[in-house]
PDB file of C-alpha atoms in Angstrom:
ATOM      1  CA  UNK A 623       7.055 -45.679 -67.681  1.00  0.00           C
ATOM      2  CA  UNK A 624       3.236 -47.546 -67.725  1.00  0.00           C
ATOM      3  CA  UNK A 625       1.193 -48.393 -65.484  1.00  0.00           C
ATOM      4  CA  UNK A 626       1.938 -51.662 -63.055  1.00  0.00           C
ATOM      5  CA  UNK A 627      -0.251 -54.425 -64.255  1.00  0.00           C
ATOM      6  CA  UNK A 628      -2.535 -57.516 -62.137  1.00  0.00           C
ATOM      7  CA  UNK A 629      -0.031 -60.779 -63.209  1.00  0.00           C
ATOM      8  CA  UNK A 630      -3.040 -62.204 -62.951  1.00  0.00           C
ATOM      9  CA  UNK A 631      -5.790 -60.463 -65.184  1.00  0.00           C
ATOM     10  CA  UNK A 632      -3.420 -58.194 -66.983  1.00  0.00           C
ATOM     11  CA  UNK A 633      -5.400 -54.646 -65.095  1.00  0.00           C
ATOM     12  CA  UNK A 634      -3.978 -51.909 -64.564  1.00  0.00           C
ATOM     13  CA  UNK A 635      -2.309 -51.326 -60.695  1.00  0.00           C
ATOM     14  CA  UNK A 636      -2.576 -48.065 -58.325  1.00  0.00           C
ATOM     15  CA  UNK A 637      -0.388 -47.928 -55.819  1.00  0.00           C
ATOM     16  CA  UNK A 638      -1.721 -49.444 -52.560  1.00  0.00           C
ATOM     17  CA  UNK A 639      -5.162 -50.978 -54.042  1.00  0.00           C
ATOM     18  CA  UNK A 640      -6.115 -54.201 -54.994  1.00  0.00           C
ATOM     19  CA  UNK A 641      -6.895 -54.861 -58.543  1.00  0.00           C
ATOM     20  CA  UNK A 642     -10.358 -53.765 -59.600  1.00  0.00           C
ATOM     21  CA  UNK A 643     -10.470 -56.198 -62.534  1.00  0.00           C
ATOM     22  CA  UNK A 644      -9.771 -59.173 -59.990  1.00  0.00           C
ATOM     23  CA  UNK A 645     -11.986 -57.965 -57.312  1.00  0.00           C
ATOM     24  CA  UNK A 646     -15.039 -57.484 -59.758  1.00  0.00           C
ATOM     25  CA  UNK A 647     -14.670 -61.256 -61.442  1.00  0.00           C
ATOM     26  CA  UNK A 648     -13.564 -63.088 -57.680  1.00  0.00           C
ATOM     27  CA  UNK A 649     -17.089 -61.032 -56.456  1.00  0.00           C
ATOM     28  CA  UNK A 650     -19.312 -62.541 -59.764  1.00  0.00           C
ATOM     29  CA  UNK A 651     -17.926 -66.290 -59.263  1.00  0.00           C
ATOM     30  CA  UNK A 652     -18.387 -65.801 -55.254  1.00  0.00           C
ATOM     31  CA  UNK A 653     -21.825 -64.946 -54.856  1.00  0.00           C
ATOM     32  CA  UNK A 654     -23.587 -64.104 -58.455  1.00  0.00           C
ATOM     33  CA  UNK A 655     -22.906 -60.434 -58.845  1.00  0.00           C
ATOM     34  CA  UNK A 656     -20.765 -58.244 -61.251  1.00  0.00           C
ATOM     35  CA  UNK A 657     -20.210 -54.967 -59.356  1.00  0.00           C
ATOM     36  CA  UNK A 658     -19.464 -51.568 -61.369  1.00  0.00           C
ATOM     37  CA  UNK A 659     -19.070 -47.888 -60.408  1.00  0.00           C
ATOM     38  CA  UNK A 660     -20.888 -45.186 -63.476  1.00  0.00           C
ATOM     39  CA  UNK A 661     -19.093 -42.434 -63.457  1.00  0.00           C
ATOM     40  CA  UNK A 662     -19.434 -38.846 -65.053  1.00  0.00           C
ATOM     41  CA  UNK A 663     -16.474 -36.907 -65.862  1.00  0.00           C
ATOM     42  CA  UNK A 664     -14.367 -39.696 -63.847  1.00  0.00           C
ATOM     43  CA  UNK A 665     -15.895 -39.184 -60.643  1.00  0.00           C
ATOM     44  CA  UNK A 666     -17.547 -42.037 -58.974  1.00  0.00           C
ATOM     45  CA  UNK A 667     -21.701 -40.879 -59.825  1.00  0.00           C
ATOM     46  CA  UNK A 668     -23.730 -44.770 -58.207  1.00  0.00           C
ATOM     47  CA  UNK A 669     -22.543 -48.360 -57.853  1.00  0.00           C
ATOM     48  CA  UNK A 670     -24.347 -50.354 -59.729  1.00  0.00           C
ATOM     49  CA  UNK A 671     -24.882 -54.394 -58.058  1.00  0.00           C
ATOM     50  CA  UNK A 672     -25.775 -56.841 -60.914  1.00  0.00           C
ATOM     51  CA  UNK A 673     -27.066 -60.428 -60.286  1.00  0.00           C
ATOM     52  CA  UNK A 674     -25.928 -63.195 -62.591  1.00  0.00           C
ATOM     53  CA  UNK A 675     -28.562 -65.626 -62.999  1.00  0.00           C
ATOM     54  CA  UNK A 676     -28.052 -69.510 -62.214  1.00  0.00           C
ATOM     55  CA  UNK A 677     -28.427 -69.787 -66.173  1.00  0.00           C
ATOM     56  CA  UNK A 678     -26.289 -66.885 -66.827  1.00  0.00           C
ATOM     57  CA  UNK A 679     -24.031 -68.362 -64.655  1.00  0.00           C
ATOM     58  CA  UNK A 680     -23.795 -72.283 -65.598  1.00  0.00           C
ATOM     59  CA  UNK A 681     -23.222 -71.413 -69.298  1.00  0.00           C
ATOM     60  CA  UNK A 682     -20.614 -68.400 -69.182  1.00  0.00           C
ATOM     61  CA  UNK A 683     -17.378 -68.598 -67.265  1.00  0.00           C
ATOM     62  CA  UNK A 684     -16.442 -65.188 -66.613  1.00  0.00           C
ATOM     63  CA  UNK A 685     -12.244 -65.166 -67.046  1.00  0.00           C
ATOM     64  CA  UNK A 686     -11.382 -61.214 -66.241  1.00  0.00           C
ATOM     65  CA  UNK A 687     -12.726 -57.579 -67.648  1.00  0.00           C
ATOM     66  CA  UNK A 688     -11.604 -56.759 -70.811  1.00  0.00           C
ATOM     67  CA  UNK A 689     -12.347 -53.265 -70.658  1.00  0.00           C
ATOM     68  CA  UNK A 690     -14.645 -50.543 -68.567  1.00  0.00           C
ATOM     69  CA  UNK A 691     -15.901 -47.311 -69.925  1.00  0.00           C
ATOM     70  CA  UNK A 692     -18.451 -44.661 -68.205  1.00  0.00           C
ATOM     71  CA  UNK A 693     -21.648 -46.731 -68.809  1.00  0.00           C
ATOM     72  CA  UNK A 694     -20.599 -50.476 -68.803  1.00  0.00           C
ATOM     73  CA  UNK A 695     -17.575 -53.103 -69.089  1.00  0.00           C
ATOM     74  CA  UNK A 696     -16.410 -55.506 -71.068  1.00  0.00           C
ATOM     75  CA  UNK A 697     -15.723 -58.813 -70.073  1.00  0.00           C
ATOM     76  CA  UNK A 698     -14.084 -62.128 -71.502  1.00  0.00           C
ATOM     77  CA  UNK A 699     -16.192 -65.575 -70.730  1.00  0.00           C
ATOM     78  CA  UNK A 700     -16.100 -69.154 -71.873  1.00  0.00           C
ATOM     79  CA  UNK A 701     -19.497 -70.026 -73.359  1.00  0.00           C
ATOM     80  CA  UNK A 702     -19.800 -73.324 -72.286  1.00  0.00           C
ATOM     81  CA  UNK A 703     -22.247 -74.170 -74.480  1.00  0.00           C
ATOM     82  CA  UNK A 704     -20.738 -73.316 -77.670  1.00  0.00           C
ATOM     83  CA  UNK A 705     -17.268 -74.123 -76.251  1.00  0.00           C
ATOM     84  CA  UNK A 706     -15.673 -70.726 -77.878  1.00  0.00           C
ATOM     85  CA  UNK A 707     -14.425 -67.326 -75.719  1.00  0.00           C
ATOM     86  CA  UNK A 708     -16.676 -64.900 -76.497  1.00  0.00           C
ATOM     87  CA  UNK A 709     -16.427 -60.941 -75.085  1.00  0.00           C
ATOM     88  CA  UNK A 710     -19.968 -59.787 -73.015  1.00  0.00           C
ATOM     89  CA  UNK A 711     -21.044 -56.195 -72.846  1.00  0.00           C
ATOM     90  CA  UNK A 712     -22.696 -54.991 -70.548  1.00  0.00           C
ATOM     91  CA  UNK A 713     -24.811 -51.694 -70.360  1.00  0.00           C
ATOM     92  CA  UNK A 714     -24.421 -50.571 -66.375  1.00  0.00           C
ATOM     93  CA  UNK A 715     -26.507 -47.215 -66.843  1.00  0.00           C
ATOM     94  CA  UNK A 716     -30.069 -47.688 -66.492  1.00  0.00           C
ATOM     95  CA  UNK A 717     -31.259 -43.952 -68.605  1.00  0.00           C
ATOM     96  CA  UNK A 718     -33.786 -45.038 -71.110  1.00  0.00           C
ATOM     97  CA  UNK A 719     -31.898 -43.425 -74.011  1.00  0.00           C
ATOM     98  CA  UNK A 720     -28.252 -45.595 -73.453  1.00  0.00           C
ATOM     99  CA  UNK A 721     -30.479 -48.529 -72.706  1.00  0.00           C
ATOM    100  CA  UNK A 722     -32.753 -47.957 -75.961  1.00  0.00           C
ATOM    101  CA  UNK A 723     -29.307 -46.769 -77.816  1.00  0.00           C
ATOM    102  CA  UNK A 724     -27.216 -49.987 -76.903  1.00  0.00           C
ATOM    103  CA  UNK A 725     -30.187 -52.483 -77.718  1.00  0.00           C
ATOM    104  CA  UNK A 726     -30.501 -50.510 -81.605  1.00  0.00           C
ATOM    105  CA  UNK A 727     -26.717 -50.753 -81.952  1.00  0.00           C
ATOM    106  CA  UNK A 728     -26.865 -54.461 -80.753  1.00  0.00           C
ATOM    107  CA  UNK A 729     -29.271 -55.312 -83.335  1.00  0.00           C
ATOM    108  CA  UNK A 730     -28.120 -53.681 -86.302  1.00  0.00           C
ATOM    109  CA  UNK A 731     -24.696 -55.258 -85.904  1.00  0.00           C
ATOM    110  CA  UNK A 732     -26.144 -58.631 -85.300  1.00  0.00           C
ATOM    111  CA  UNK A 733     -27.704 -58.239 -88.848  1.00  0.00           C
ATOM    112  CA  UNK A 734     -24.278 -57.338 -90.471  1.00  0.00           C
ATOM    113  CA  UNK A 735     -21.602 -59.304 -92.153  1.00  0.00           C
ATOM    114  CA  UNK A 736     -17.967 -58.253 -92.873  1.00  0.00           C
ATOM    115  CA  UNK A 737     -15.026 -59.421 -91.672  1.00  0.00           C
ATOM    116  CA  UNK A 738     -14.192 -55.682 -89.724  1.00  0.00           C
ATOM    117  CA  UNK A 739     -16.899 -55.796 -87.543  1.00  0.00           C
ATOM    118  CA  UNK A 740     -17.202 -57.888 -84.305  1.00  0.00           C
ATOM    119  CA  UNK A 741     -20.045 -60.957 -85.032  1.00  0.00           C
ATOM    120  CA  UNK A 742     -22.814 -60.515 -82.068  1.00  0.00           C
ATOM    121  CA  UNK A 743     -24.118 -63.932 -80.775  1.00  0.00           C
ATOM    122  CA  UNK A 744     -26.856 -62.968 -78.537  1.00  0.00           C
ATOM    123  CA  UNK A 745     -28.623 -59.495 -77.136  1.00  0.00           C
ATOM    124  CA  UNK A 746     -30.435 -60.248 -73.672  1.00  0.00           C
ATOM    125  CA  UNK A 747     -30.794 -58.900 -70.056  1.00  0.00           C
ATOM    126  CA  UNK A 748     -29.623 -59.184 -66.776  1.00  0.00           C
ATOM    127  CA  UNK A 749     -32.223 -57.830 -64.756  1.00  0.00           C
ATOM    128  CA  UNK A 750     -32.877 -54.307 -66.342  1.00  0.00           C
ATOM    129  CA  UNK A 751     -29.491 -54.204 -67.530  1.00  0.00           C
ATOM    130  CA  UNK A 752     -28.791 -55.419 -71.168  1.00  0.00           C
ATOM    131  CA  UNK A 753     -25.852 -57.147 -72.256  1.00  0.00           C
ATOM    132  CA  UNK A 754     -24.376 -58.197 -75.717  1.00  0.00           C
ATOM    133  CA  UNK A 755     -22.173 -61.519 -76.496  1.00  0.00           C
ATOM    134  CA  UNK A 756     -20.221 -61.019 -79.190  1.00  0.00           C
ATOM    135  CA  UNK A 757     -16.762 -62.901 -80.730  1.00  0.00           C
ATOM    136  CA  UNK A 758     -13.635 -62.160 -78.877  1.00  0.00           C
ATOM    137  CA  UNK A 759     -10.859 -60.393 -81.294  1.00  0.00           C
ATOM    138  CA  UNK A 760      -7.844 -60.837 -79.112  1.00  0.00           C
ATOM    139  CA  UNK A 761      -4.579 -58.757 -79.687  1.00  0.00           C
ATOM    140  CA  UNK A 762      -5.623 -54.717 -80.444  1.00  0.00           C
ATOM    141  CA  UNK A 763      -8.144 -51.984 -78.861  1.00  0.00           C
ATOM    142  CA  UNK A 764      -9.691 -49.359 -80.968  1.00  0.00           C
ATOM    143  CA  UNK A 765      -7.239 -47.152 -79.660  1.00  0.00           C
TER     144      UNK A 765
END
């Protein structure tokens, strides 16, 4: 039997606690912040507070997290500019070696071309934290 899911974002449901994936987006469109726990062999290790910029803000609607891993999430947006969904990265961990390692992988994929790997729109920052647009590819996980 899986997991109960948010009918609202589609996240994943423990018993008794609201959903994380809800609670992180309702937080960023309330007041300008994503919110995100790093954590080291699953256990909680810092929260991490990250403030959206007006900018940031006004041109990407943030619609619910794709995805959350041990340094950073995932998370689905409408660029309003470009009027397409597009899926934003974004490194949480602040060590200089994830931040150098996610800014070389960023770039060398933004210089690629194939039709198996993810098209990259735009490398910037949020603060000290760098983030990634890239095209949504609904329907699969690399799982």
């Amino acid at each position: 039997m899986g997991r109960a899911r948010c009918p609202a974002c589609g996240g994943a449901l423990e018993a008794g606690r609201p959903c994380d994936s809800c609670a992180v987006l309702g937080t960023a469109r309330a007041s300008s912040r994503l919110e995100f726990t790093v954590r080291a062999q699953g256990e909680p290790t810092a929260a991490v507070e990250l403030q959206l910029t007006p900018a940031f803000k006004e041109r990407f609607e943030l619609e619910r997290v794709l995805g959350r891993g041990t340094s950073g999430m995932v998370v689905l947006a409408t660029d309003r500019q470009q009027r397409r969904q597009v899926a934003i990265k974004v490194l949480m961990r602040l060590e200089a070696e994830d931040r150098a390692r996610f800014i070389a992988e960023a770039r060398l994929l933004a210089q690629m071309t194939d039709p198996h790997i993810v098209a990259i729109y735009e490398l910037g920052e949020l603060g000290e934290h760098p983030y990634l647009v890239c095209a949504y590819q609904p329907g699969g996980t690399l799982r």
